[in-house]
Amino acid sequence: MTFSFPFTLIQETELSEPDSALIAAARRACLTAYAPYSRFHVGAAALLENGETVCGSNQENASFTVGTCAERCTLYYANARFPGVAVRTLAIAACKDDGIFIPAPITPCGACRQALIEIEQKQRVPMRLLLYGSEKIYCIEKAADLLPLHFGANTLDGQ
Ligand code: THU
């Protein structure tokens, strides 16, 4: 048996206007990162069902595990500001200290994938992901695709 999932490879020039705007917001959000340890600045922008865009970034700490990734910062902030409003699309971008965006698409870490999936399941509509790299962009239609055989609430129920 094999797990596979569909994704689209997009060039920046091919983006729709809303996707382009969301990626621009994620890129800008990199400026708000607090990343003195990794020097890796990640920004995320969530487009909500109500039309609002909420942005966030990675926030680090000298006690490394206390820090938070941009994706979780953004999604938790979105739900705190607009409880229960679905996230339609989440765009992510990353740059180094020099402000140059990484060429390959930034992909969420495992912990963020777990968080993304639970939020997607709760909202009952797919969350699209736009993973930005300066040379190419990946578009993934639903967060669950990124973590096959994930642990979730159903697992706790024995299903
Ligand atoms: N980071 C994110 O914010 N998102 C990701 O998808 C991967 C990693 C952050 C965590 C840490 O602050 C820094 O990038 C280096 O791992």
PDB file of C-alpha atoms and ligand atoms in Angstrom:
ATOM      1  CA  MET A   1       0.000   0.000   0.000  1.00  0.00           C
ATOM      2  CA  THR A   2       1.136   3.514  -0.689  1.00  0.00           C
ATOM      3  CA  PHE A   3       0.151   6.950   0.553  1.00  0.00           C
ATOM      4  CA  SER A   4       0.277   9.750  -1.984  1.00  0.00           C
ATOM      5  CA  PHE A   5      -1.398  13.114  -2.303  1.00  0.00           C
ATOM      6  CA  PRO A   6      -1.950  15.628  -5.068  1.00  0.00           C
ATOM      7  CA  PHE A   7      -0.307  19.035  -5.043  1.00  0.00           C
ATOM      8  CA  THR A   8       0.204  21.788  -7.572  1.00  0.00           C
ATOM      9  CA  LEU A   9       3.511  23.381  -8.442  1.00  0.00           C
ATOM     10  CA  ILE A  10       2.940  27.056  -9.217  1.00  0.00           C
ATOM     11  CA  GLN A  11       5.211  29.852 -10.390  1.00  0.00           C
ATOM     12  CA  GLU A  12       4.703  33.256  -8.776  1.00  0.00           C
ATOM     13  CA  THR A  13       3.466  34.738 -12.054  1.00  0.00           C
ATOM     14  CA  GLU A  14       0.674  32.151 -12.257  1.00  0.00           C
ATOM     15  CA  LEU A  15      -0.892  32.972  -8.872  1.00  0.00           C
ATOM     16  CA  SER A  16      -4.442  34.272  -8.652  1.00  0.00           C
ATOM     17  CA  GLU A  17      -4.792  37.768  -7.221  1.00  0.00           C
ATOM     18  CA  PRO A  18      -6.102  36.583  -3.800  1.00  0.00           C
ATOM     19  CA  ASP A  19      -3.359  33.944  -3.492  1.00  0.00           C
ATOM     20  CA  SER A  20      -0.727  36.465  -4.496  1.00  0.00           C
ATOM     21  CA  ALA A  21      -2.007  38.915  -1.856  1.00  0.00           C
ATOM     22  CA  LEU A  22      -1.993  36.220   0.824  1.00  0.00           C
ATOM     23  CA  ILE A  23       1.568  35.217   0.010  1.00  0.00           C
ATOM     24  CA  ALA A  24       2.588  38.873   0.117  1.00  0.00           C
ATOM     25  CA  ALA A  25       1.050  39.071   3.615  1.00  0.00           C
ATOM     26  CA  ALA A  26       2.966  35.949   4.701  1.00  0.00           C
ATOM     27  CA  ARG A  27       6.177  37.435   3.345  1.00  0.00           C
ATOM     28  CA  ARG A  28       5.558  40.677   5.238  1.00  0.00           C
ATOM     29  CA  ALA A  29       4.818  38.694   8.410  1.00  0.00           C
ATOM     30  CA  CYS A  30       8.390  37.342   8.329  1.00  0.00           C
ATOM     31  CA  LEU A  31       9.409  40.825   9.486  1.00  0.00           C
ATOM     32  CA  THR A  32       7.554  40.265  12.761  1.00  0.00           C
ATOM     33  CA  ALA A  33       9.345  37.000  13.604  1.00  0.00           C
ATOM     34  CA  TYR A  34      11.365  36.824  16.798  1.00  0.00           C
ATOM     35  CA  ALA A  35      14.067  34.408  15.704  1.00  0.00           C
ATOM     36  CA  PRO A  36      17.386  35.380  17.333  1.00  0.00           C
ATOM     37  CA  TYR A  37      18.426  31.735  17.755  1.00  0.00           C
ATOM     38  CA  SER A  38      17.638  30.108  14.428  1.00  0.00           C
ATOM     39  CA  ARG A  39      17.821  33.347  12.391  1.00  0.00           C
ATOM     40  CA  PHE A  40      15.123  31.707  10.299  1.00  0.00           C
ATOM     41  CA  HIS A  41      12.158  34.039   9.967  1.00  0.00           C
ATOM     42  CA  VAL A  42       8.852  32.406   9.113  1.00  0.00           C
ATOM     43  CA  GLY A  43       5.650  34.297   8.328  1.00  0.00           C
ATOM     44  CA  ALA A  44       2.153  32.949   7.819  1.00  0.00           C
ATOM     45  CA  ALA A  45      -1.109  34.506   6.668  1.00  0.00           C
ATOM     46  CA  ALA A  46      -4.536  32.933   7.069  1.00  0.00           C
ATOM     47  CA  LEU A  47      -7.448  33.913   4.859  1.00  0.00           C
ATOM     48  CA  LEU A  48     -10.631  33.297   6.823  1.00  0.00           C
ATOM     49  CA  GLU A  49     -14.109  32.473   5.612  1.00  0.00           C
ATOM     50  CA  ASN A  50     -15.272  35.938   6.735  1.00  0.00           C
ATOM     51  CA  GLY A  51     -12.750  37.592   4.412  1.00  0.00           C
ATOM     52  CA  GLU A  52     -10.359  38.633   7.165  1.00  0.00           C
ATOM     53  CA  THR A  53      -6.631  37.939   6.906  1.00  0.00           C
ATOM     54  CA  VAL A  54      -4.728  37.124  10.096  1.00  0.00           C
ATOM     55  CA  CYS A  55      -0.934  36.984  10.158  1.00  0.00           C
ATOM     56  CA  GLY A  56       1.651  35.559  12.517  1.00  0.00           C
ATOM     57  CA  SER A  57       5.279  34.515  12.721  1.00  0.00           C
ATOM     58  CA  ASN A  58       7.634  32.275  14.647  1.00  0.00           C
ATOM     59  CA  GLN A  59       8.392  33.403  18.183  1.00  0.00           C
ATOM     60  CA  GLU A  60      11.454  31.845  19.782  1.00  0.00           C
ATOM     61  CA  ASN A  61      12.757  31.587  23.329  1.00  0.00           C
ATOM     62  CA  ALA A  62      16.136  30.924  24.938  1.00  0.00           C
ATOM     63  CA  SER A  63      14.520  27.758  26.256  1.00  0.00           C
ATOM     64  CA  PHE A  64      14.113  26.478  22.709  1.00  0.00           C
ATOM     65  CA  THR A  65      11.083  24.227  23.095  1.00  0.00           C
ATOM     66  CA  VAL A  66       9.044  27.128  24.452  1.00  0.00           C
ATOM     67  CA  GLY A  67       9.078  28.867  21.062  1.00  0.00           C
ATOM     68  CA  THR A  68       6.218  28.634  18.588  1.00  0.00           C
ATOM     69  CA  CYS A  69       6.166  28.196  14.828  1.00  0.00           C
ATOM     70  CA  ALA A  70       4.543  30.760  12.552  1.00  0.00           C
ATOM     71  CA  GLU A  71       1.748  28.412  11.536  1.00  0.00           C
ATOM     72  CA  ARG A  72       0.558  27.722  15.069  1.00  0.00           C
ATOM     73  CA  CYS A  73       1.019  31.340  16.115  1.00  0.00           C
ATOM     74  CA  THR A  74      -1.200  32.383  13.196  1.00  0.00           C
ATOM     75  CA  LEU A  75      -3.907  29.752  13.518  1.00  0.00           C
ATOM     76  CA  TYR A  76      -4.284  30.144  17.271  1.00  0.00           C
ATOM     77  CA  TYR A  77      -4.354  33.921  16.916  1.00  0.00           C
ATOM     78  CA  ALA A  78      -6.977  33.611  14.174  1.00  0.00           C
ATOM     79  CA  ASN A  79      -9.212  31.482  16.366  1.00  0.00           C
ATOM     80  CA  ALA A  80      -8.741  33.840  19.301  1.00  0.00           C
ATOM     81  CA  ARG A  81      -9.749  36.842  17.185  1.00  0.00           C
ATOM     82  CA  PHE A  82     -12.478  35.121  15.172  1.00  0.00           C
ATOM     83  CA  PRO A  83     -13.582  32.038  17.117  1.00  0.00           C
ATOM     84  CA  GLY A  84     -15.073  29.308  14.973  1.00  0.00           C
ATOM     85  CA  VAL A  85     -14.436  31.071  11.643  1.00  0.00           C
ATOM     86  CA  ALA A  86     -12.906  28.637   9.148  1.00  0.00           C
ATOM     87  CA  VAL A  87      -9.463  29.152   7.646  1.00  0.00           C
ATOM     88  CA  ARG A  88      -9.773  28.765   3.886  1.00  0.00           C
ATOM     89  CA  THR A  89      -6.137  29.241   2.914  1.00  0.00           C
ATOM     90  CA  LEU A  90      -2.900  29.439   4.877  1.00  0.00           C
ATOM     91  CA  ALA A  91       0.166  30.889   3.155  1.00  0.00           C
ATOM     92  CA  ILE A  92       3.667  30.398   4.587  1.00  0.00           C
ATOM     93  CA  ALA A  93       6.962  32.055   3.684  1.00  0.00           C
ATOM     94  CA  ALA A  94      10.447  32.072   5.220  1.00  0.00           C
ATOM     95  CA  CYS A  95      13.636  34.088   4.938  1.00  0.00           C
ATOM     96  CA  LYS A  96      17.022  34.180   6.583  1.00  0.00           C
ATOM     97  CA  ASP A  97      18.429  37.154   8.529  1.00  0.00           C
ATOM     98  CA  ASP A  98      19.467  38.778   5.248  1.00  0.00           C
ATOM     99  CA  GLY A  99      15.802  39.044   4.235  1.00  0.00           C
ATOM    100  CA  ILE A 100      16.257  36.766   1.227  1.00  0.00           C
ATOM    101  CA  PHE A 101      13.400  34.314   0.885  1.00  0.00           C
ATOM    102  CA  ILE A 102      14.336  30.674   0.738  1.00  0.00           C
ATOM    103  CA  PRO A 103      14.138  29.240  -2.794  1.00  0.00           C
ATOM    104  CA  ALA A 104      12.368  25.976  -1.888  1.00  0.00           C
ATOM    105  CA  PRO A 105       8.808  26.015  -0.564  1.00  0.00           C
ATOM    106  CA  ILE A 106       8.699  26.178   3.257  1.00  0.00           C
ATOM    107  CA  THR A 107       6.940  23.108   4.579  1.00  0.00           C
ATOM    108  CA  PRO A 108       5.262  22.932   8.012  1.00  0.00           C
ATOM    109  CA  CYS A 109       6.995  20.918  10.731  1.00  0.00           C
ATOM    110  CA  GLY A 110       5.375  17.755  12.057  1.00  0.00           C
ATOM    111  CA  ALA A 111       3.919  19.438  15.138  1.00  0.00           C
ATOM    112  CA  CYS A 112       2.291  22.113  13.003  1.00  0.00           C
ATOM    113  CA  ARG A 113       0.872  19.475  10.661  1.00  0.00           C
ATOM    114  CA  GLN A 114      -0.787  17.892  13.671  1.00  0.00           C
ATOM    115  CA  ALA A 115      -2.230  21.260  14.717  1.00  0.00           C
ATOM    116  CA  LEU A 116      -3.359  22.091  11.156  1.00  0.00           C
ATOM    117  CA  ILE A 117      -5.218  18.818  10.834  1.00  0.00           C
ATOM    118  CA  GLU A 118      -7.159  19.218  14.047  1.00  0.00           C
ATOM    119  CA  ILE A 119      -8.222  22.729  13.052  1.00  0.00           C
ATOM    120  CA  GLU A 120      -9.221  21.483   9.601  1.00  0.00           C
ATOM    121  CA  GLN A 121     -11.283  18.658  11.078  1.00  0.00           C
ATOM    122  CA  LYS A 122     -12.976  21.019  13.513  1.00  0.00           C
ATOM    123  CA  GLN A 123     -13.961  23.492  10.792  1.00  0.00           C
ATOM    124  CA  ARG A 124     -15.206  20.755   8.434  1.00  0.00           C
ATOM    125  CA  VAL A 125     -13.930  22.523   5.331  1.00  0.00           C
ATOM    126  CA  PRO A 126     -10.522  21.981   3.736  1.00  0.00           C
ATOM    127  CA  MET A 127      -7.694  24.341   4.554  1.00  0.00           C
ATOM    128  CA  ARG A 128      -5.627  25.068   1.421  1.00  0.00           C
ATOM    129  CA  LEU A 129      -1.922  25.552   1.943  1.00  0.00           C
ATOM    130  CA  LEU A 130       0.304  27.828  -0.118  1.00  0.00           C
ATOM    131  CA  LEU A 131       3.923  26.995   0.615  1.00  0.00           C
ATOM    132  CA  TYR A 132       6.059  29.792  -0.733  1.00  0.00           C
ATOM    133  CA  GLY A 133       9.574  29.526  -2.097  1.00  0.00           C
ATOM    134  CA  SER A 134      11.162  32.195  -4.255  1.00  0.00           C
ATOM    135  CA  GLU A 135      11.735  29.628  -7.029  1.00  0.00           C
ATOM    136  CA  LYS A 136       8.489  27.704  -6.766  1.00  0.00           C
ATOM    137  CA  ILE A 137       5.292  27.469  -4.765  1.00  0.00           C
ATOM    138  CA  TYR A 138       3.374  24.390  -3.700  1.00  0.00           C
ATOM    139  CA  CYS A 139      -0.384  24.456  -3.381  1.00  0.00           C
ATOM    140  CA  ILE A 140      -1.913  21.644  -1.315  1.00  0.00           C
ATOM    141  CA  GLU A 141      -5.691  21.400  -1.236  1.00  0.00           C
ATOM    142  CA  LYS A 142      -6.123  20.120   2.299  1.00  0.00           C
ATOM    143  CA  ALA A 143      -3.961  20.008   5.411  1.00  0.00           C
ATOM    144  CA  ALA A 144      -4.778  16.363   6.151  1.00  0.00           C
ATOM    145  CA  ASP A 145      -2.818  15.350   3.047  1.00  0.00           C
ATOM    146  CA  LEU A 146       0.388  16.320   4.825  1.00  0.00           C
ATOM    147  CA  LEU A 147       0.110  13.810   7.647  1.00  0.00           C
ATOM    148  CA  PRO A 148      -1.153  10.336   6.756  1.00  0.00           C
ATOM    149  CA  LEU A 149      -1.993   8.055   9.670  1.00  0.00           C
ATOM    150  CA  HIS A 150      -2.074  11.027  12.019  1.00  0.00           C
ATOM    151  CA  PHE A 151      -3.108  10.801  15.644  1.00  0.00           C
ATOM    152  CA  GLY A 152      -6.401  12.535  16.337  1.00  0.00           C
ATOM    153  CA  ALA A 153      -9.540  12.695  18.429  1.00  0.00           C
ATOM    154  CA  ASN A 154     -10.855   9.610  16.616  1.00  0.00           C
ATOM    155  CA  THR A 155      -7.813   7.679  17.786  1.00  0.00           C
ATOM    156  CA  LEU A 156      -8.637   8.524  21.379  1.00  0.00           C
ATOM    157  CA  ASP A 157     -12.093   7.099  20.753  1.00  0.00           C
ATOM    158  CA  GLY A 158     -10.488   3.926  19.436  1.00  0.00           C
ATOM    159  CA  GLN A 159     -11.532   4.543  15.790  1.00  0.00           C
TER     160      GLN A 159
HETATM  161  N1  THU B   1       9.517  27.217  11.946  1.00  0.00           N
HETATM  162  C1  THU B   1       8.285  27.707  11.651  1.00  0.00           C
HETATM  163  O1  THU B   1       7.889  28.759  12.175  1.00  0.00           O
HETATM  164  N2  THU B   1       7.542  27.039  10.765  1.00  0.00           N
HETATM  165  C2  THU B   1       7.930  25.931  10.090  1.00  0.00           C
HETATM  166  O2  THU B   1       7.187  25.420   9.284  1.00  0.00           O
HETATM  167  C3  THU B   1       9.252  25.352  10.340  1.00  0.00           C
HETATM  168  C4  THU B   1      10.039  25.982  11.407  1.00  0.00           C
HETATM  169  C5  THU B   1      10.368  27.977  12.876  1.00  0.00           C
HETATM  170  C6  THU B   1      10.606  27.347  14.201  1.00  0.00           C
HETATM  171  C7  THU B   1      11.903  27.993  14.602  1.00  0.00           C
HETATM  172  O3  THU B   1      11.626  29.246  15.182  1.00  0.00           O
HETATM  173  C8  THU B   1      12.617  28.223  13.297  1.00  0.00           C
HETATM  174  O4  THU B   1      11.624  28.164  12.289  1.00  0.00           O
HETATM  175  C9  THU B   1      13.701  27.209  12.982  1.00  0.00           C
HETATM  176  O5  THU B   1      13.246  25.915  13.103  1.00  0.00           O
END
